[in-house]
């Protein structure tokens, strides 16, 4: 406890902050002037200089929201959680009317009392769900402590959002969806047996002037996650990323069985690369497209959006010359699929043809958080795929949660290949390099923000 207090003080000094520097108090310690309750029916009272929220069994989460909106700011507050009540701090948030009442939506700095330990992660409440789970920065998982006061710091400046828990850098997000909105203190809806659980806040203060001057120097070990469309951040450029698709032309791509890019079927419009659905067959329409460059050790990231019942895939270590006949080009595949509606989800072995799987070889499961299912944001929504290949070790990530990990040079991988549809292709998955492929499987599927770095 003593060491943690020292770390927080050092953190504040390092950031150049004192209690007299441009801070505006958002809570007067006596009443809820300047705040209003929105959403569910949880209660908020002021007692001994603290705001106390108490949970209710309700359809909606409840939020104590500022009456003012804030754009660029640094927010600090202290939070005390004596029990396993999920909570969070909304920011740049708004409301909309739904069937069961007023719904709060927008960015949330998570306060997570479960064994998952995602406090400081960024969740997009009632919109896109998880944007920055702490799976991308696991060393922040131990920063939050139950049954004691914790300091949460949120820095929102332009399209960059950073969170800190007791001085530990937690999330490092770049997103341009919302620039302004209110701040809210969440009491999550609960089951009947959890009614009456409490959460407390105090010392809520904000900087809104000269914000850039007081921003914290980022921890270089914390990876940045960006949702900008077809655009690289300075951090990504510094770390070797480049756009694999420029968002406007077919430069760098060709048909898997063609010398040039397909003349029709693949559509480039408004920064989105889409394959137009045909008959649902494998490469029976305009065909797969592949990169003109070959890759070996790399980190690939992109966003994909599927329609109902759709099938597609991202292949890597592809040799387009192996299969000149019917069907798709040959390579390892990150499966893209509507698991609920497409029959392929029930084929193969133990689900090894479902979304995120190494197709026909390894079933995708949530490896980042045991007991949690894969994070699929839904049909018609943008989902993030990430493939990392380095020194033979390969990982599949779906929406920033690891779902597949394997060694392509291991005996286990060789055994899996020998009992799969790939057994006829000598040394499958072990070629030193190959193209990256976006698959035509006869369904409407879209891609954007395709970026890569090589190791």
PDB file of N, CA, C and O in Angstrom, residues 370-437:
ATOM      1  N   UNK A 370      -9.642 -17.186 -20.174  1.00  0.00           N
ATOM      2  CA  UNK A 370     -10.291 -18.482 -20.028  1.00  0.00           C
ATOM      3  C   UNK A 370     -11.749 -18.309 -19.607  1.00  0.00           C
ATOM      4  O   UNK A 370     -12.081 -17.484 -18.763  1.00  0.00           O
ATOM      5  N   UNK A 371     -12.610 -19.104 -20.244  1.00  0.00           N
ATOM      6  CA  UNK A 371     -14.026 -19.049 -19.916  1.00  0.00           C
ATOM      7  C   UNK A 371     -14.804 -18.031 -20.702  1.00  0.00           C
ATOM      8  O   UNK A 371     -16.035 -17.982 -20.627  1.00  0.00           O
ATOM      9  N   UNK A 372     -14.119 -17.195 -21.467  1.00  0.00           N
ATOM     10  CA  UNK A 372     -14.785 -16.172 -22.270  1.00  0.00           C
ATOM     11  C   UNK A 372     -14.844 -16.639 -23.715  1.00  0.00           C
ATOM     12  O   UNK A 372     -13.865 -17.156 -24.256  1.00  0.00           O
ATOM     13  N   UNK A 373     -15.979 -16.456 -24.371  1.00  0.00           N
ATOM     14  CA  UNK A 373     -16.125 -16.869 -25.758  1.00  0.00           C
ATOM     15  C   UNK A 373     -15.403 -15.893 -26.680  1.00  0.00           C
ATOM     16  O   UNK A 373     -14.952 -14.826 -26.255  1.00  0.00           O
ATOM     17  N   UNK A 374     -15.303 -16.262 -27.953  1.00  0.00           N
ATOM     18  CA  UNK A 374     -14.692 -15.363 -28.935  1.00  0.00           C
ATOM     19  C   UNK A 374     -15.477 -14.055 -29.000  1.00  0.00           C
ATOM     20  O   UNK A 374     -16.695 -14.035 -28.845  1.00  0.00           O
ATOM     21  N   UNK A 375     -14.769 -12.968 -29.221  1.00  0.00           N
ATOM     22  CA  UNK A 375     -15.403 -11.655 -29.311  1.00  0.00           C
ATOM     23  C   UNK A 375     -15.691 -11.332 -30.767  1.00  0.00           C
ATOM     24  O   UNK A 375     -14.832 -10.832 -31.486  1.00  0.00           O
ATOM     25  N   UNK A 376     -16.900 -11.638 -31.209  1.00  0.00           N
ATOM     26  CA  UNK A 376     -17.357 -11.280 -32.551  1.00  0.00           C
ATOM     27  C   UNK A 376     -18.370 -10.159 -32.414  1.00  0.00           C
ATOM     28  O   UNK A 376     -19.356 -10.285 -31.690  1.00  0.00           O
ATOM     29  N   UNK A 377     -18.151  -9.053 -33.093  1.00  0.00           N
ATOM     30  CA  UNK A 377     -18.998  -7.877 -32.904  1.00  0.00           C
ATOM     31  C   UNK A 377     -20.319  -7.956 -33.658  1.00  0.00           C
ATOM     32  O   UNK A 377     -21.206  -7.134 -33.421  1.00  0.00           O
ATOM     33  N   UNK A 378     -20.448  -8.922 -34.565  1.00  0.00           N
ATOM     34  CA  UNK A 378     -21.738  -9.128 -35.210  1.00  0.00           C
ATOM     35  C   UNK A 378     -21.723  -8.931 -36.707  1.00  0.00           C
ATOM     36  O   UNK A 378     -20.811  -8.343 -37.298  1.00  0.00           O
ATOM     37  N   UNK A 379     -22.775  -9.445 -37.343  1.00  0.00           N
ATOM     38  CA  UNK A 379     -22.974  -9.295 -38.781  1.00  0.00           C
ATOM     39  C   UNK A 379     -23.149  -7.812 -39.119  1.00  0.00           C
ATOM     40  O   UNK A 379     -23.869  -7.090 -38.432  1.00  0.00           O
ATOM     41  N   UNK A 380     -22.492  -7.370 -40.168  1.00  0.00           N
ATOM     42  CA  UNK A 380     -22.604  -5.974 -40.587  1.00  0.00           C
ATOM     43  C   UNK A 380     -21.755  -5.011 -39.789  1.00  0.00           C
ATOM     44  O   UNK A 380     -21.762  -3.803 -40.069  1.00  0.00           O
ATOM     45  N   UNK A 381     -21.018  -5.517 -38.793  1.00  0.00           N
ATOM     46  CA  UNK A 381     -20.132  -4.682 -37.984  1.00  0.00           C
ATOM     47  C   UNK A 381     -18.678  -4.939 -38.381  1.00  0.00           C
ATOM     48  O   UNK A 381     -18.329  -6.031 -38.829  1.00  0.00           O
ATOM     49  N   UNK A 382     -17.831  -3.949 -38.164  1.00  0.00           N
ATOM     50  CA  UNK A 382     -16.410  -4.119 -38.452  1.00  0.00           C
ATOM     51  C   UNK A 382     -15.731  -4.884 -37.318  1.00  0.00           C
ATOM     52  O   UNK A 382     -15.921  -4.562 -36.149  1.00  0.00           O
ATOM     53  N   UNK A 383     -14.982  -5.899 -37.684  1.00  0.00           N
ATOM     54  CA  UNK A 383     -14.217  -6.719 -36.741  1.00  0.00           C
ATOM     55  C   UNK A 383     -12.745  -6.648 -37.115  1.00  0.00           C
ATOM     56  O   UNK A 383     -12.401  -6.536 -38.299  1.00  0.00           O
ATOM     57  N   UNK A 384     -11.885  -6.748 -36.125  1.00  0.00           N
ATOM     58  CA  UNK A 384     -10.448  -6.623 -36.367  1.00  0.00           C
ATOM     59  C   UNK A 384      -9.781  -7.994 -36.339  1.00  0.00           C
ATOM     60  O   UNK A 384      -9.946  -8.756 -35.382  1.00  0.00           O
ATOM     61  N   UNK A 385      -9.049  -8.317 -37.394  1.00  0.00           N
ATOM     62  CA  UNK A 385      -8.245  -9.535 -37.459  1.00  0.00           C
ATOM     63  C   UNK A 385      -6.770  -9.159 -37.379  1.00  0.00           C
ATOM     64  O   UNK A 385      -6.353  -8.142 -37.932  1.00  0.00           O
ATOM     65  N   UNK A 386      -6.006  -9.995 -36.687  1.00  0.00           N
ATOM     66  CA  UNK A 386      -4.559  -9.761 -36.549  1.00  0.00           C
ATOM     67  C   UNK A 386      -3.856 -11.103 -36.647  1.00  0.00           C
ATOM     68  O   UNK A 386      -4.251 -12.077 -35.985  1.00  0.00           O
ATOM     69  N   UNK A 387      -2.835 -11.171 -37.490  1.00  0.00           N
ATOM     70  CA  UNK A 387      -2.042 -12.386 -37.650  1.00  0.00           C
ATOM     71  C   UNK A 387      -0.585 -12.024 -37.417  1.00  0.00           C
ATOM     72  O   UNK A 387      -0.058 -11.100 -38.044  1.00  0.00           O
ATOM     73  N   UNK A 388       0.064 -12.737 -36.502  1.00  0.00           N
ATOM     74  CA  UNK A 388       1.470 -12.496 -36.201  1.00  0.00           C
ATOM     75  C   UNK A 388       2.250 -13.768 -36.517  1.00  0.00           C
ATOM     76  O   UNK A 388       1.919 -14.844 -36.014  1.00  0.00           O
ATOM     77  N   UNK A 389       3.273 -13.649 -37.362  1.00  0.00           N
ATOM     78  CA  UNK A 389       4.139 -14.785 -37.714  1.00  0.00           C
ATOM     79  C   UNK A 389       5.577 -14.372 -37.436  1.00  0.00           C
ATOM     80  O   UNK A 389       6.082 -13.412 -38.034  1.00  0.00           O
ATOM     81  N   UNK A 390       6.229 -15.119 -36.532  1.00  0.00           N
ATOM     82  CA  UNK A 390       7.607 -14.753 -36.172  1.00  0.00           C
ATOM     83  C   UNK A 390       8.380 -15.992 -35.725  1.00  0.00           C
ATOM     84  O   UNK A 390       7.969 -16.682 -34.796  1.00  0.00           O
ATOM     85  N   UNK A 391       9.455 -16.268 -36.428  1.00  0.00           N
ATOM     86  CA  UNK A 391      10.323 -17.401 -36.094  1.00  0.00           C
ATOM     87  C   UNK A 391       9.545 -18.708 -35.971  1.00  0.00           C
ATOM     88  O   UNK A 391       9.793 -19.523 -35.082  1.00  0.00           O
ATOM     89  N   UNK A 392       8.597 -18.899 -36.869  1.00  0.00           N
ATOM     90  CA  UNK A 392       7.810 -20.119 -36.892  1.00  0.00           C
ATOM     91  C   UNK A 392       6.582 -20.108 -36.001  1.00  0.00           C
ATOM     92  O   UNK A 392       5.686 -20.935 -36.156  1.00  0.00           O
ATOM     93  N   UNK A 393       6.546 -19.189 -35.026  1.00  0.00           N
ATOM     94  CA  UNK A 393       5.396 -19.088 -34.124  1.00  0.00           C
ATOM     95  C   UNK A 393       4.344 -18.185 -34.769  1.00  0.00           C
ATOM     96  O   UNK A 393       4.640 -17.081 -35.218  1.00  0.00           O
ATOM     97  N   UNK A 394       3.096 -18.665 -34.793  1.00  0.00           N
ATOM     98  CA  UNK A 394       2.011 -17.930 -35.450  1.00  0.00           C
ATOM     99  C   UNK A 394       0.850 -17.757 -34.481  1.00  0.00           C
ATOM    100  O   UNK A 394       0.508 -18.679 -33.730  1.00  0.00           O
ATOM    101  N   UNK A 395       0.246 -16.578 -34.504  1.00  0.00           N
ATOM    102  CA  UNK A 395      -0.927 -16.288 -33.671  1.00  0.00           C
ATOM    103  C   UNK A 395      -2.035 -15.686 -34.519  1.00  0.00           C
ATOM    104  O   UNK A 395      -1.773 -14.888 -35.425  1.00  0.00           O
ATOM    105  N   UNK A 396      -3.278 -16.059 -34.220  1.00  0.00           N
ATOM    106  CA  UNK A 396      -4.465 -15.400 -34.758  1.00  0.00           C
ATOM    107  C   UNK A 396      -5.112 -14.610 -33.623  1.00  0.00           C
ATOM    108  O   UNK A 396      -5.305 -15.147 -32.516  1.00  0.00           O
ATOM    109  N   UNK A 397      -5.458 -13.364 -33.885  1.00  0.00           N
ATOM    110  CA  UNK A 397      -6.153 -12.523 -32.920  1.00  0.00           C
ATOM    111  C   UNK A 397      -7.457 -12.033 -33.542  1.00  0.00           C
ATOM    112  O   UNK A 397      -7.473 -11.611 -34.708  1.00  0.00           O
ATOM    113  N   UNK A 398      -8.536 -12.105 -32.780  1.00  0.00           N
ATOM    114  CA  UNK A 398      -9.840 -11.604 -33.210  1.00  0.00           C
ATOM    115  C   UNK A 398     -10.276 -10.513 -32.245  1.00  0.00           C
ATOM    116  O   UNK A 398     -10.457 -10.781 -31.056  1.00  0.00           O
ATOM    117  N   UNK A 399     -10.403  -9.297 -32.766  1.00  0.00           N
ATOM    118  CA  UNK A 399     -10.784  -8.150 -31.930  1.00  0.00           C
ATOM    119  C   UNK A 399      -9.922  -8.052 -30.674  1.00  0.00           C
ATOM    120  O   UNK A 399     -10.407  -7.886 -29.555  1.00  0.00           O
ATOM    121  N   UNK A 400      -8.604  -8.185 -30.899  1.00  0.00           N
ATOM    122  CA  UNK A 400      -7.571  -7.997 -29.875  1.00  0.00           C
ATOM    123  C   UNK A 400      -7.576  -9.058 -28.781  1.00  0.00           C
ATOM    124  O   UNK A 400      -7.033  -8.833 -27.693  1.00  0.00           O
ATOM    125  N   UNK A 401      -8.158 -10.226 -29.084  1.00  0.00           N
ATOM    126  CA  UNK A 401      -8.049 -11.364 -28.184  1.00  0.00           C
ATOM    127  C   UNK A 401      -7.476 -12.543 -28.965  1.00  0.00           C
ATOM    128  O   UNK A 401      -7.942 -12.869 -30.054  1.00  0.00           O
ATOM    129  N   UNK A 402      -6.447 -13.176 -28.396  1.00  0.00           N
ATOM    130  CA  UNK A 402      -5.784 -14.281 -29.076  1.00  0.00           C
ATOM    131  C   UNK A 402      -6.699 -15.503 -29.129  1.00  0.00           C
ATOM    132  O   UNK A 402      -7.254 -15.919 -28.114  1.00  0.00           O
ATOM    133  N   UNK A 403      -6.829 -16.098 -30.346  1.00  0.00           N
ATOM    134  CA  UNK A 403      -7.729 -17.242 -30.505  1.00  0.00           C
ATOM    135  C   UNK A 403      -7.022 -18.486 -31.041  1.00  0.00           C
ATOM    136  O   UNK A 403      -7.562 -19.592 -30.966  1.00  0.00           O
ATOM    137  N   UNK A 404      -5.823 -18.336 -31.612  1.00  0.00           N
ATOM    138  CA  UNK A 404      -5.052 -19.467 -32.134  1.00  0.00           C
ATOM    139  C   UNK A 404      -3.573 -19.174 -31.903  1.00  0.00           C
ATOM    140  O   UNK A 404      -3.119 -18.047 -32.087  1.00  0.00           O
ATOM    141  N   UNK A 405      -2.807 -20.200 -31.520  1.00  0.00           N
ATOM    142  CA  UNK A 405      -1.354 -20.089 -31.408  1.00  0.00           C
ATOM    143  C   UNK A 405      -0.752 -21.440 -31.790  1.00  0.00           C
ATOM    144  O   UNK A 405      -1.193 -22.479 -31.293  1.00  0.00           O
ATOM    145  N   UNK A 406       0.252 -21.416 -32.661  1.00  0.00           N
ATOM    146  CA  UNK A 406       0.882 -22.678 -33.065  1.00  0.00           C
ATOM    147  C   UNK A 406       2.289 -22.420 -33.587  1.00  0.00           C
ATOM    148  O   UNK A 406       2.663 -21.289 -33.897  1.00  0.00           O
ATOM    149  N   UNK A 407       3.050 -23.507 -33.665  1.00  0.00           N
ATOM    150  CA  UNK A 407       4.394 -23.490 -34.226  1.00  0.00           C
ATOM    151  C   UNK A 407       4.333 -24.257 -35.547  1.00  0.00           C
ATOM    152  O   UNK A 407       4.100 -25.467 -35.543  1.00  0.00           O
ATOM    153  N   UNK A 408       4.537 -23.575 -36.647  1.00  0.00           N
ATOM    154  CA  UNK A 408       4.355 -24.225 -37.945  1.00  0.00           C
ATOM    155  C   UNK A 408       5.471 -25.222 -38.275  1.00  0.00           C
ATOM    156  O   UNK A 408       5.371 -25.946 -39.265  1.00  0.00           O
ATOM    157  N   UNK A 409       6.505 -25.268 -37.457  1.00  0.00           N
ATOM    158  CA  UNK A 409       7.577 -26.246 -37.669  1.00  0.00           C
ATOM    159  C   UNK A 409       7.542 -27.376 -36.634  1.00  0.00           C
ATOM    160  O   UNK A 409       8.455 -28.204 -36.575  1.00  0.00           O
ATOM    161  N   UNK A 410       6.485 -27.434 -35.831  1.00  0.00           N
ATOM    162  CA  UNK A 410       6.399 -28.446 -34.784  1.00  0.00           C
ATOM    163  C   UNK A 410       5.846 -29.766 -35.322  1.00  0.00           C
ATOM    164  O   UNK A 410       5.124 -29.797 -36.327  1.00  0.00           O
ATOM    165  N   UNK A 411       6.154 -30.885 -34.644  1.00  0.00           N
ATOM    166  CA  UNK A 411       5.563 -32.172 -35.021  1.00  0.00           C
ATOM    167  C   UNK A 411       4.040 -32.155 -34.947  1.00  0.00           C
ATOM    168  O   UNK A 411       3.375 -32.821 -35.750  1.00  0.00           O
ATOM    169  N   UNK A 412       3.474 -31.425 -33.988  1.00  0.00           N
ATOM    170  CA  UNK A 412       2.020 -31.351 -33.864  1.00  0.00           C
ATOM    171  C   UNK A 412       1.394 -30.732 -35.104  1.00  0.00           C
ATOM    172  O   UNK A 412       0.387 -31.227 -35.632  1.00  0.00           O
ATOM    173  N   UNK A 413       1.994 -29.639 -35.601  1.00  0.00           N
ATOM    174  CA  UNK A 413       1.468 -29.012 -36.813  1.00  0.00           C
ATOM    175  C   UNK A 413       1.553 -29.978 -37.990  1.00  0.00           C
ATOM    176  O   UNK A 413       0.613 -30.102 -38.782  1.00  0.00           O
ATOM    177  N   UNK A 414       2.669 -30.682 -38.102  1.00  0.00           N
ATOM    178  CA  UNK A 414       2.832 -31.652 -39.186  1.00  0.00           C
ATOM    179  C   UNK A 414       1.754 -32.734 -39.115  1.00  0.00           C
ATOM    180  O   UNK A 414       1.171 -33.125 -40.134  1.00  0.00           O
ATOM    181  N   UNK A 415       1.459 -33.198 -37.899  1.00  0.00           N
ATOM    182  CA  UNK A 415       0.433 -34.223 -37.733  1.00  0.00           C
ATOM    183  C   UNK A 415      -0.946 -33.692 -38.124  1.00  0.00           C
ATOM    184  O   UNK A 415      -1.733 -34.401 -38.774  1.00  0.00           O
ATOM    185  N   UNK A 416      -1.252 -32.467 -37.740  1.00  0.00           N
ATOM    186  CA  UNK A 416      -2.542 -31.875 -38.101  1.00  0.00           C
ATOM    187  C   UNK A 416      -2.696 -31.772 -39.614  1.00  0.00           C
ATOM    188  O   UNK A 416      -3.762 -32.076 -40.166  1.00  0.00           O
ATOM    189  N   UNK A 417      -1.633 -31.348 -40.288  1.00  0.00           N
ATOM    190  CA  UNK A 417      -1.671 -31.236 -41.750  1.00  0.00           C
ATOM    191  C   UNK A 417      -1.884 -32.600 -42.387  1.00  0.00           C
ATOM    192  O   UNK A 417      -2.664 -32.755 -43.341  1.00  0.00           O
ATOM    193  N   UNK A 418      -1.231 -33.626 -41.867  1.00  0.00           N
ATOM    194  CA  UNK A 418      -1.324 -34.967 -42.450  1.00  0.00           C
ATOM    195  C   UNK A 418      -2.722 -35.560 -42.374  1.00  0.00           C
ATOM    196  O   UNK A 418      -3.038 -36.501 -43.118  1.00  0.00           O
ATOM    197  N   UNK A 419      -3.553 -35.037 -41.476  1.00  0.00           N
ATOM    198  CA  UNK A 419      -4.921 -35.519 -41.364  1.00  0.00           C
ATOM    199  C   UNK A 419      -5.930 -34.466 -41.816  1.00  0.00           C
ATOM    200  O   UNK A 419      -7.088 -34.493 -41.402  1.00  0.00           O
ATOM    201  N   UNK A 420      -5.492 -33.570 -42.684  1.00  0.00           N
ATOM    202  CA  UNK A 420      -6.362 -32.505 -43.177  1.00  0.00           C
ATOM    203  C   UNK A 420      -6.438 -32.529 -44.700  1.00  0.00           C
ATOM    204  O   UNK A 420      -5.787 -33.341 -45.368  1.00  0.00           O
ATOM    205  N   UNK A 421      -7.201 -31.602 -45.246  1.00  0.00           N
ATOM    206  CA  UNK A 421      -7.333 -31.466 -46.698  1.00  0.00           C
ATOM    207  C   UNK A 421      -6.037 -30.993 -47.343  1.00  0.00           C
ATOM    208  O   UNK A 421      -5.896 -31.011 -48.569  1.00  0.00           O
ATOM    209  N   UNK A 422      -5.066 -30.574 -46.513  1.00  0.00           N
ATOM    210  CA  UNK A 422      -3.805 -30.042 -47.053  1.00  0.00           C
ATOM    211  C   UNK A 422      -2.706 -31.091 -47.182  1.00  0.00           C
ATOM    212  O   UNK A 422      -1.588 -30.763 -47.580  1.00  0.00           O
ATOM    213  N   UNK A 423      -2.979 -32.323 -46.845  1.00  0.00           N
ATOM    214  CA  UNK A 423      -1.936 -33.342 -46.820  1.00  0.00           C
ATOM    215  C   UNK A 423      -1.282 -33.564 -48.178  1.00  0.00           C
ATOM    216  O   UNK A 423      -0.132 -34.002 -48.258  1.00  0.00           O
ATOM    217  N   UNK A 424      -2.001 -33.231 -49.266  1.00  0.00           N
ATOM    218  CA  UNK A 424      -1.434 -33.455 -50.596  1.00  0.00           C
ATOM    219  C   UNK A 424      -0.380 -32.419 -50.982  1.00  0.00           C
ATOM    220  O   UNK A 424       0.361 -32.613 -51.942  1.00  0.00           O
ATOM    221  N   UNK A 425      -0.310 -31.308 -50.232  1.00  0.00           N
ATOM    222  CA  UNK A 425       0.620 -30.244 -50.591  1.00  0.00           C
ATOM    223  C   UNK A 425       1.896 -30.389 -49.757  1.00  0.00           C
ATOM    224  O   UNK A 425       1.888 -30.168 -48.548  1.00  0.00           O
ATOM    225  N   UNK A 426       2.966 -30.771 -50.386  1.00  0.00           N
ATOM    226  CA  UNK A 426       4.218 -31.042 -49.691  1.00  0.00           C
ATOM    227  C   UNK A 426       4.720 -29.813 -48.934  1.00  0.00           C
ATOM    228  O   UNK A 426       4.763 -28.715 -49.461  1.00  0.00           O
ATOM    229  N   UNK A 427       5.086 -30.029 -47.671  1.00  0.00           N
ATOM    230  CA  UNK A 427       5.649 -28.982 -46.815  1.00  0.00           C
ATOM    231  C   UNK A 427       4.670 -27.821 -46.601  1.00  0.00           C
ATOM    232  O   UNK A 427       5.078 -26.682 -46.369  1.00  0.00           O
ATOM    233  N   UNK A 428       3.373 -28.125 -46.624  1.00  0.00           N
ATOM    234  CA  UNK A 428       2.351 -27.086 -46.449  1.00  0.00           C
ATOM    235  C   UNK A 428       2.574 -26.312 -45.150  1.00  0.00           C
ATOM    236  O   UNK A 428       2.823 -26.891 -44.090  1.00  0.00           O
ATOM    237  N   UNK A 429       2.457 -24.980 -45.230  1.00  0.00           N
ATOM    238  CA  UNK A 429       2.586 -24.119 -44.062  1.00  0.00           C
ATOM    239  C   UNK A 429       3.996 -23.909 -43.574  1.00  0.00           C
ATOM    240  O   UNK A 429       4.217 -23.178 -42.613  1.00  0.00           O
ATOM    241  N   UNK A 430       4.952 -24.559 -44.236  1.00  0.00           N
ATOM    242  CA  UNK A 430       6.349 -24.438 -43.811  1.00  0.00           C
ATOM    243  C   UNK A 430       7.220 -23.766 -44.867  1.00  0.00           C
ATOM    244  O   UNK A 430       8.438 -23.721 -44.707  1.00  0.00           O
ATOM    245  N   UNK A 431       6.594 -23.296 -45.905  1.00  0.00           N
ATOM    246  CA  UNK A 431       7.365 -22.588 -46.920  1.00  0.00           C
ATOM    247  C   UNK A 431       7.986 -21.339 -46.309  1.00  0.00           C
ATOM    248  O   UNK A 431       7.400 -20.702 -45.428  1.00  0.00           O
ATOM    249  N   UNK A 432       9.175 -20.957 -46.757  1.00  0.00           N
ATOM    250  CA  UNK A 432       9.867 -19.823 -46.122  1.00  0.00           C
ATOM    251  C   UNK A 432       9.140 -18.501 -46.265  1.00  0.00           C
ATOM    252  O   UNK A 432       9.308 -17.605 -45.426  1.00  0.00           O
ATOM    253  N   UNK A 433       8.324 -18.355 -47.311  1.00  0.00           N
ATOM    254  CA  UNK A 433       7.579 -17.116 -47.501  1.00  0.00           C
ATOM    255  C   UNK A 433       6.401 -17.388 -48.419  1.00  0.00           C
ATOM    256  O   UNK A 433       6.312 -18.455 -49.047  1.00  0.00           O
ATOM    257  N   UNK A 434       5.486 -16.432 -48.499  1.00  0.00           N
ATOM    258  CA  UNK A 434       4.334 -16.588 -49.369  1.00  0.00           C
ATOM    259  C   UNK A 434       3.547 -15.302 -49.455  1.00  0.00           C
ATOM    260  O   UNK A 434       3.790 -14.342 -48.717  1.00  0.00           O
ATOM    261  N   UNK A 435       2.590 -15.292 -50.347  1.00  0.00           N
ATOM    262  CA  UNK A 435       1.721 -14.126 -50.517  1.00  0.00           C
ATOM    263  C   UNK A 435       0.650 -14.107 -49.429  1.00  0.00           C
ATOM    264  O   UNK A 435       0.394 -15.110 -48.767  1.00  0.00           O
ATOM    265  N   UNK A 436       0.017 -12.953 -49.267  1.00  0.00           N
ATOM    266  CA  UNK A 436      -1.158 -12.803 -48.413  1.00  0.00           C
ATOM    267  C   UNK A 436      -2.370 -12.683 -49.323  1.00  0.00           C
ATOM    268  O   UNK A 436      -2.318 -12.009 -50.361  1.00  0.00           O
ATOM    269  N   UNK A 437      -3.450 -13.340 -48.956  1.00  0.00           N
ATOM    270  CA  UNK A 437      -4.600 -13.495 -49.847  1.00  0.00           C
ATOM    271  C   UNK A 437      -5.891 -13.098 -49.140  1.00  0.00           C
ATOM    272  O   UNK A 437      -6.077 -13.384 -47.954  1.00  0.00           O
TER     273      UNK A 437
END
